[in-house]
One Martini backbone bead per residue (centre of mass of N, CA, C, O) as a GRO file, in nm:
protein
  187
    1UNK     BB    1   1.724  -0.953   0.915
    2UNK     BB    2   1.423  -1.023   0.782
    3UNK     BB    3   1.202  -0.836   0.566
    4UNK     BB    4   0.850  -0.781   0.544
    5UNK     BB    5   0.662  -0.633   0.274
    6UNK     BB    6   0.344  -0.516   0.221
    7UNK     BB    7   0.168  -0.490  -0.086
    8UNK     BB    8  -0.072  -0.243  -0.186
    9UNK     BB    9  -0.320  -0.199  -0.447
   10UNK     BB   10  -0.557   0.058  -0.559
   11UNK     BB   11  -0.556  -0.118  -0.829
   12UNK     BB   12  -0.735  -0.367  -1.045
   13UNK     BB   13  -0.609  -0.312  -1.300
   14UNK     BB   14  -0.422  -0.481  -1.522
   15UNK     BB   15  -0.258  -0.199  -1.632
   16UNK     BB   16  -0.143  -0.088  -1.377
   17UNK     BB   17   0.097   0.135  -1.269
   18UNK     BB   18   0.093   0.062  -0.967
   19UNK     BB   19   0.150  -0.234  -1.006
   20UNK     BB   20   0.419  -0.189  -1.148
   21UNK     BB   21   0.552  -0.057  -0.907
   22UNK     BB   22   0.525  -0.302  -0.721
   23UNK     BB   23   0.688  -0.494  -0.899
   24UNK     BB   24   0.945  -0.326  -0.878
   25UNK     BB   25   0.978  -0.352  -0.570
   26UNK     BB   26   1.016  -0.653  -0.569
   27UNK     BB   27   1.271  -0.652  -0.759
   28UNK     BB   28   1.437  -0.405  -0.583
   29UNK     BB   29   1.486  -0.534  -0.330
   30UNK     BB   30   1.684  -0.556  -0.087
   31UNK     BB   31   1.869  -0.720   0.097
   32UNK     BB   32   1.655  -0.860   0.346
   33UNK     BB   33   1.404  -0.805   0.147
   34UNK     BB   34   1.047  -0.857   0.118
   35UNK     BB   35   0.815  -0.805  -0.138
   36UNK     BB   36   0.464  -0.848  -0.100
   37UNK     BB   37   0.207  -0.908  -0.323
   38UNK     BB   38  -0.118  -0.855  -0.291
   39UNK     BB   39  -0.388  -1.069  -0.362
   40UNK     BB   40  -0.745  -0.973  -0.357
   41UNK     BB   41  -0.898  -0.699  -0.295
   42UNK     BB   42  -1.161  -0.745  -0.477
   43UNK     BB   43  -1.272  -0.991  -0.277
   44UNK     BB   44  -1.338  -0.789  -0.060
   45UNK     BB   45  -1.565  -0.694   0.132
   46UNK     BB   46  -1.726  -0.466   0.264
   47UNK     BB   47  -1.719  -0.324   0.547
   48UNK     BB   48  -1.878  -0.514   0.827
   49UNK     BB   49  -1.962  -0.589   1.145
   50UNK     BB   50  -2.158  -0.832   1.083
   51UNK     BB   51  -1.897  -1.001   0.938
   52UNK     BB   52  -1.696  -0.928   1.190
   53UNK     BB   53  -1.686  -1.245   1.304
   54UNK     BB   54  -1.586  -1.485   1.473
   55UNK     BB   55  -1.587  -1.751   1.226
   56UNK     BB   56  -1.704  -1.528   0.972
   57UNK     BB   57  -1.478  -1.423   0.823
   58UNK     BB   58  -1.382  -1.351   0.536
   59UNK     BB   59  -1.132  -1.501   0.369
   60UNK     BB   60  -1.006  -1.249   0.232
   61UNK     BB   61  -0.976  -1.083   0.496
   62UNK     BB   62  -0.805  -1.286   0.649
   63UNK     BB   63  -0.565  -1.290   0.454
   64UNK     BB   64  -0.494  -0.993   0.493
   65UNK     BB   65  -0.445  -0.998   0.797
   66UNK     BB   66  -0.223  -1.213   0.792
   67UNK     BB   67  -0.023  -1.068   0.605
   68UNK     BB   68   0.005  -0.815   0.786
   69UNK     BB   69   0.093  -0.965   1.047
   70UNK     BB   70   0.366  -1.083   0.902
   71UNK     BB   71   0.449  -0.802   0.862
   72UNK     BB   72   0.661  -0.520   0.920
   73UNK     BB   73   0.527  -0.373   0.665
   74UNK     BB   74   0.377  -0.116   0.454
   75UNK     BB   75   0.303  -0.071   0.093
   76UNK     BB   76   0.131   0.184  -0.073
   77UNK     BB   77  -0.043   0.186  -0.388
   78UNK     BB   78  -0.178   0.493  -0.543
   79UNK     BB   79  -0.413   0.634  -0.693
   80UNK     BB   80  -0.646   0.878  -0.829
   81UNK     BB   81  -0.992   0.913  -0.734
   82UNK     BB   82  -1.150   1.191  -0.737
   83UNK     BB   83  -0.918   1.303  -0.523
   84UNK     BB   84  -0.873   1.001  -0.400
   85UNK     BB   85  -0.934   0.704  -0.270
   86UNK     BB   86  -0.972   0.399  -0.343
   87UNK     BB   87  -1.199   0.176  -0.231
   88UNK     BB   88  -1.019  -0.081  -0.207
   89UNK     BB   89  -0.814   0.051  -0.008
   90UNK     BB   90  -1.001   0.154   0.213
   91UNK     BB   91  -1.115  -0.125   0.280
   92UNK     BB   92  -0.850  -0.251   0.373
   93UNK     BB   93  -0.804  -0.055   0.605
   94UNK     BB   94  -1.061  -0.125   0.759
   95UNK     BB   95  -0.990  -0.424   0.811
   96UNK     BB   96  -0.703  -0.356   0.950
   97UNK     BB   97  -0.835  -0.185   1.201
   98UNK     BB   98  -0.933  -0.461   1.299
   99UNK     BB   99  -0.953  -0.450   1.592
  100UNK     BB  100  -0.983  -0.207   1.791
  101UNK     BB  101  -0.639  -0.132   1.868
  102UNK     BB  102  -0.564  -0.445   1.709
  103UNK     BB  103  -0.474  -0.432   1.436
  104UNK     BB  104  -0.259  -0.536   1.176
  105UNK     BB  105  -0.129  -0.216   1.175
  106UNK     BB  106  -0.055  -0.173   1.456
  107UNK     BB  107   0.246   0.013   1.466
  108UNK     BB  108   0.313  -0.001   1.171
  109UNK     BB  109   0.489   0.063   0.909
  110UNK     BB  110   0.374   0.316   0.662
  111UNK     BB  111   0.366   0.360   0.309
  112UNK     BB  112   0.304   0.613   0.044
  113UNK     BB  113   0.255   0.558  -0.307
  114UNK     BB  114   0.264   0.679  -0.662
  115UNK     BB  115   0.048   0.710  -0.955
  116UNK     BB  116  -0.071   0.957  -1.201
  117UNK     BB  117  -0.197   1.142  -1.455
  118UNK     BB  118  -0.145   1.389  -1.326
  119UNK     BB  119   0.073   1.659  -1.223
  120UNK     BB  120   0.090   1.527  -0.902
  121UNK     BB  121   0.057   1.198  -0.869
  122UNK     BB  122  -0.166   1.178  -0.617
  123UNK     BB  123  -0.144   1.349  -0.346
  124UNK     BB  124  -0.428   1.340  -0.228
  125UNK     BB  125  -0.445   1.033  -0.196
  126UNK     BB  126  -0.192   1.005  -0.023
  127UNK     BB  127  -0.284   1.183   0.210
  128UNK     BB  128  -0.549   1.027   0.273
  129UNK     BB  129  -0.409   0.757   0.329
  130UNK     BB  130  -0.237   0.847   0.565
  131UNK     BB  131  -0.471   0.929   0.743
  132UNK     BB  132  -0.617   0.655   0.754
  133UNK     BB  133  -0.379   0.490   0.866
  134UNK     BB  134  -0.344   0.651   1.128
  135UNK     BB  135  -0.631   0.600   1.240
  136UNK     BB  136  -0.587   0.274   1.214
  137UNK     BB  137  -0.267   0.256   1.358
  138UNK     BB  138  -0.053   0.334   1.185
  139UNK     BB  139   0.292   0.413   1.106
  140UNK     BB  140   0.357   0.685   0.949
  141UNK     BB  141   0.586   0.757   0.687
  142UNK     BB  142   0.634   1.085   0.610
  143UNK     BB  143   0.928   1.079   0.448
  144UNK     BB  144   0.764   0.907   0.242
  145UNK     BB  145   0.769   1.030  -0.099
  146UNK     BB  146   0.585   0.921  -0.405
  147UNK     BB  147   0.478   1.124  -0.687
  148UNK     BB  148   0.390   1.030  -1.012
  149UNK     BB  149   0.349   1.187  -1.294
  150UNK     BB  150   0.219   1.096  -1.595
  151UNK     BB  151   0.166   0.780  -1.636
  152UNK     BB  152   0.084   0.736  -1.937
  153UNK     BB  153   0.350   0.852  -2.047
  154UNK     BB  154   0.581   0.731  -1.873
  155UNK     BB  155   0.436   0.412  -1.887
  156UNK     BB  156   0.345   0.336  -2.180
  157UNK     BB  157   0.653   0.192  -2.267
  158UNK     BB  158   0.750   0.180  -1.955
  159UNK     BB  159   0.861   0.019  -1.703
  160UNK     BB  160   0.944   0.119  -1.392
  161UNK     BB  161   1.200  -0.074  -1.373
  162UNK     BB  162   1.318   0.082  -1.652
  163UNK     BB  163   1.329   0.343  -1.479
  164UNK     BB  164   1.590   0.480  -1.332
  165UNK     BB  165   1.461   0.689  -1.143
  166UNK     BB  166   1.238   0.509  -1.021
  167UNK     BB  167   1.416   0.277  -0.924
  168UNK     BB  168   1.576   0.448  -0.724
  169UNK     BB  169   1.335   0.547  -0.555
  170UNK     BB  170   1.222   0.268  -0.473
  171UNK     BB  171   1.474   0.162  -0.335
  172UNK     BB  172   1.473   0.384  -0.119
  173UNK     BB  173   1.196   0.328   0.001
  174UNK     BB  174   1.247   0.033   0.090
  175UNK     BB  175   1.496   0.088   0.265
  176UNK     BB  176   1.359   0.286   0.459
  177UNK     BB  177   1.138   0.091   0.554
  178UNK     BB  178   1.327  -0.120   0.664
  179UNK     BB  179   1.443   0.068   0.885
  180UNK     BB  180   1.171   0.109   1.037
  181UNK     BB  181   1.148  -0.180   1.138
  182UNK     BB  182   1.400  -0.175   1.314
  183UNK     BB  183   1.306   0.062   1.495
  184UNK     BB  184   1.043  -0.069   1.597
  185UNK     BB  185   1.182  -0.319   1.730
  186UNK     BB  186   1.368  -0.140   1.930
  187UNK     BB  187   1.123   0.017   2.088
   0.00000   0.00000   0.00000
Protein backbone atom coordinates (compact mmCIF):
# COMPACT_ATOMS: atom_id res chain seq x y z
CA UNK A 1 0.00 0.00 0.00
CA UNK A 2 1.38 3.37 -1.00
CA UNK A 3 1.02 6.14 1.59
CA UNK A 4 0.77 9.85 0.81
CA UNK A 5 1.81 12.27 3.53
CA UNK A 6 0.97 15.93 3.02
CA UNK A 7 3.65 18.31 4.30
CA UNK A 8 2.67 21.82 5.37
CA UNK A 9 5.33 24.40 6.18
CA UNK A 10 4.58 27.20 8.63
CA UNK A 11 7.09 29.57 7.08
CA UNK A 12 6.63 31.15 3.67
CA UNK A 13 10.12 32.68 3.63
CA UNK A 14 12.13 31.63 0.55
CA UNK A 15 15.14 30.53 2.60
CA UNK A 16 13.12 28.85 5.35
CA UNK A 17 14.97 26.12 7.20
CA UNK A 18 11.63 24.45 7.89
CA UNK A 19 10.94 24.34 4.17
CA UNK A 20 14.37 22.77 3.73
CA UNK A 21 13.42 20.16 6.36
CA UNK A 22 10.24 19.43 4.40
CA UNK A 23 12.25 19.12 1.18
CA UNK A 24 14.53 16.68 2.96
CA UNK A 25 11.50 14.63 4.08
CA UNK A 26 10.32 14.48 0.46
CA UNK A 27 13.75 13.25 -0.62
CA UNK A 28 14.22 10.77 2.25
CA UNK A 29 10.75 9.19 2.27
CA UNK A 30 11.01 5.39 2.47
CA UNK A 31 9.74 3.15 -0.31
CA UNK A 32 5.96 3.05 -0.43
CA UNK A 33 5.63 6.58 0.93
CA UNK A 34 5.27 9.85 -0.93
CA UNK A 35 5.71 13.10 0.98
CA UNK A 36 3.92 15.83 -0.95
CA UNK A 37 4.96 19.40 -0.13
CA UNK A 38 1.91 21.68 -0.32
CA UNK A 39 2.56 24.95 -2.12
CA UNK A 40 0.41 28.00 -1.57
CA UNK A 41 -0.39 28.44 2.13
CA UNK A 42 0.28 32.17 1.76
CA UNK A 43 -2.48 32.40 -0.88
CA UNK A 44 -5.22 31.15 1.46
CA UNK A 45 -7.31 33.97 2.97
CA UNK A 46 -7.80 34.06 6.72
CA UNK A 47 -10.55 31.69 7.75
CA UNK A 48 -13.96 33.32 7.78
CA UNK A 49 -17.27 31.43 7.89
CA UNK A 50 -18.78 34.04 5.58
CA UNK A 51 -16.56 32.85 2.70
CA UNK A 52 -16.60 29.17 3.68
CA UNK A 53 -19.82 28.53 1.80
CA UNK A 54 -20.28 25.68 -0.66
CA UNK A 55 -19.75 26.96 -4.17
CA UNK A 56 -17.73 29.99 -3.10
CA UNK A 57 -14.87 28.56 -1.01
CA UNK A 58 -11.66 30.31 -2.15
CA UNK A 59 -9.76 28.16 -4.67
CA UNK A 60 -6.58 28.09 -2.56
CA UNK A 61 -8.48 26.81 0.49
CA UNK A 62 -10.27 24.22 -1.63
CA UNK A 63 -6.91 22.98 -3.00
CA UNK A 64 -5.63 22.60 0.58
CA UNK A 65 -8.70 20.66 1.66
CA UNK A 66 -8.50 18.39 -1.39
CA UNK A 67 -4.79 17.69 -0.85
CA UNK A 68 -5.38 16.89 2.82
CA UNK A 69 -8.38 14.73 1.94
CA UNK A 70 -6.26 12.66 -0.46
CA UNK A 71 -3.44 12.23 2.06
CA UNK A 72 -3.23 9.43 4.59
CA UNK A 73 -1.45 11.68 7.11
CA UNK A 74 -0.04 15.16 7.55
CA UNK A 75 3.43 16.25 8.59
CA UNK A 76 3.62 19.85 9.78
CA UNK A 77 6.93 21.73 9.81
CA UNK A 78 6.89 24.85 11.92
CA UNK A 79 9.22 27.49 13.24
CA UNK A 80 8.34 29.46 16.35
CA UNK A 81 7.08 33.02 15.92
CA UNK A 82 6.90 34.98 19.18
CA UNK A 83 6.63 31.78 21.16
CA UNK A 84 3.85 30.14 19.15
CA UNK A 85 2.46 29.00 15.77
CA UNK A 86 2.97 31.13 12.66
CA UNK A 87 -0.34 32.59 11.44
CA UNK A 88 -0.12 30.90 8.04
CA UNK A 89 -0.03 27.43 9.63
CA UNK A 90 -2.78 28.19 12.16
CA UNK A 91 -4.93 29.47 9.29
CA UNK A 92 -4.38 26.23 7.36
CA UNK A 93 -5.43 24.21 10.41
CA UNK A 94 -8.56 26.37 10.73
CA UNK A 95 -9.54 25.72 7.09
CA UNK A 96 -8.84 21.99 7.49
CA UNK A 97 -10.99 21.78 10.62
CA UNK A 98 -14.18 22.64 8.72
CA UNK A 99 -16.85 21.57 8.28
CA UNK A 100 -16.99 21.01 12.02
CA UNK A 101 -16.61 17.32 12.88
CA UNK A 102 -15.89 16.34 9.28
CA UNK A 103 -12.87 18.42 8.29
CA UNK A 104 -10.17 17.15 5.94
CA UNK A 105 -7.90 16.13 8.86
CA UNK A 106 -10.59 14.50 10.97
CA UNK A 107 -9.14 11.28 12.39
CA UNK A 108 -5.97 11.46 10.28
CA UNK A 109 -2.54 10.96 11.84
CA UNK A 110 -0.70 14.29 12.14
CA UNK A 111 2.87 14.85 13.31
CA UNK A 112 4.56 18.17 14.10
CA UNK A 113 8.29 18.79 13.74
CA UNK A 114 10.56 21.70 12.94
CA UNK A 115 13.50 23.89 13.65
CA UNK A 116 13.93 27.36 15.13
CA UNK A 117 16.69 29.78 15.97
CA UNK A 118 16.38 29.38 19.75
CA UNK A 119 17.94 26.79 22.02
CA UNK A 120 14.81 24.63 22.21
CA UNK A 121 14.07 24.37 18.49
CA UNK A 122 10.53 25.72 18.61
CA UNK A 123 9.01 23.36 21.18
CA UNK A 124 6.38 25.91 22.29
CA UNK A 125 5.16 26.32 18.71
CA UNK A 126 5.23 22.56 18.19
CA UNK A 127 3.20 21.95 21.35
CA UNK A 128 0.69 24.68 20.41
CA UNK A 129 0.40 23.23 16.91
CA UNK A 130 -0.28 19.75 18.30
CA UNK A 131 -2.99 21.22 20.54
CA UNK A 132 -4.62 23.08 17.64
CA UNK A 133 -4.50 20.01 15.39
CA UNK A 134 -6.07 17.85 18.09
CA UNK A 135 -8.91 20.32 18.66
CA UNK A 136 -9.38 20.48 14.87
CA UNK A 137 -9.97 16.72 14.77
CA UNK A 138 -6.60 15.36 13.70
CA UNK A 139 -5.12 12.33 15.44
CA UNK A 140 -1.93 13.83 16.88
CA UNK A 141 0.97 11.39 16.89
CA UNK A 142 2.37 12.43 20.27
CA UNK A 143 5.46 10.20 20.16
CA UNK A 144 6.83 11.92 17.05
CA UNK A 145 8.83 14.88 18.27
CA UNK A 146 11.69 16.56 16.47
CA UNK A 147 12.60 20.11 17.52
CA UNK A 148 15.99 21.13 16.14
CA UNK A 149 17.58 24.14 17.88
CA UNK A 150 19.95 26.71 16.41
CA UNK A 151 18.60 26.61 12.86
CA UNK A 152 20.65 29.55 11.57
CA UNK A 153 23.90 27.98 12.72
CA UNK A 154 23.08 24.35 12.03
CA UNK A 155 21.65 24.91 8.55
CA UNK A 156 23.52 28.08 7.60
CA UNK A 157 25.79 26.22 5.20
CA UNK A 158 24.28 22.71 5.22
CA UNK A 159 20.92 21.64 3.84
CA UNK A 160 19.09 19.40 6.36
CA UNK A 161 19.16 16.52 3.85
CA UNK A 162 22.97 16.66 4.01
CA UNK A 163 23.11 16.61 7.82
CA UNK A 164 23.45 12.88 8.64
CA UNK A 165 21.84 13.15 12.09
CA UNK A 166 18.86 15.17 10.86
CA UNK A 167 18.43 12.96 7.78
CA UNK A 168 18.27 9.88 9.99
CA UNK A 169 15.79 11.54 12.34
CA UNK A 170 13.55 12.71 9.48
CA UNK A 171 13.62 9.27 7.87
CA UNK A 172 12.51 7.79 11.19
CA UNK A 173 9.74 10.40 11.56
CA UNK A 174 8.34 9.68 8.08
CA UNK A 175 8.56 5.91 8.55
CA UNK A 176 6.79 6.13 11.91
CA UNK A 177 4.06 8.35 10.45
CA UNK A 178 3.69 5.89 7.57
CA UNK A 179 3.07 3.15 10.14
CA UNK A 180 0.42 5.28 11.83
CA UNK A 181 -1.48 5.46 8.53
CA UNK A 182 -1.51 1.67 8.38
CA UNK A 183 -2.75 1.45 11.97
CA UNK A 184 -5.48 4.04 11.32
CA UNK A 185 -6.66 2.12 8.24
CA UNK A 186 -6.78 -1.17 10.21
CA UNK A 187 -8.80 0.37 13.07
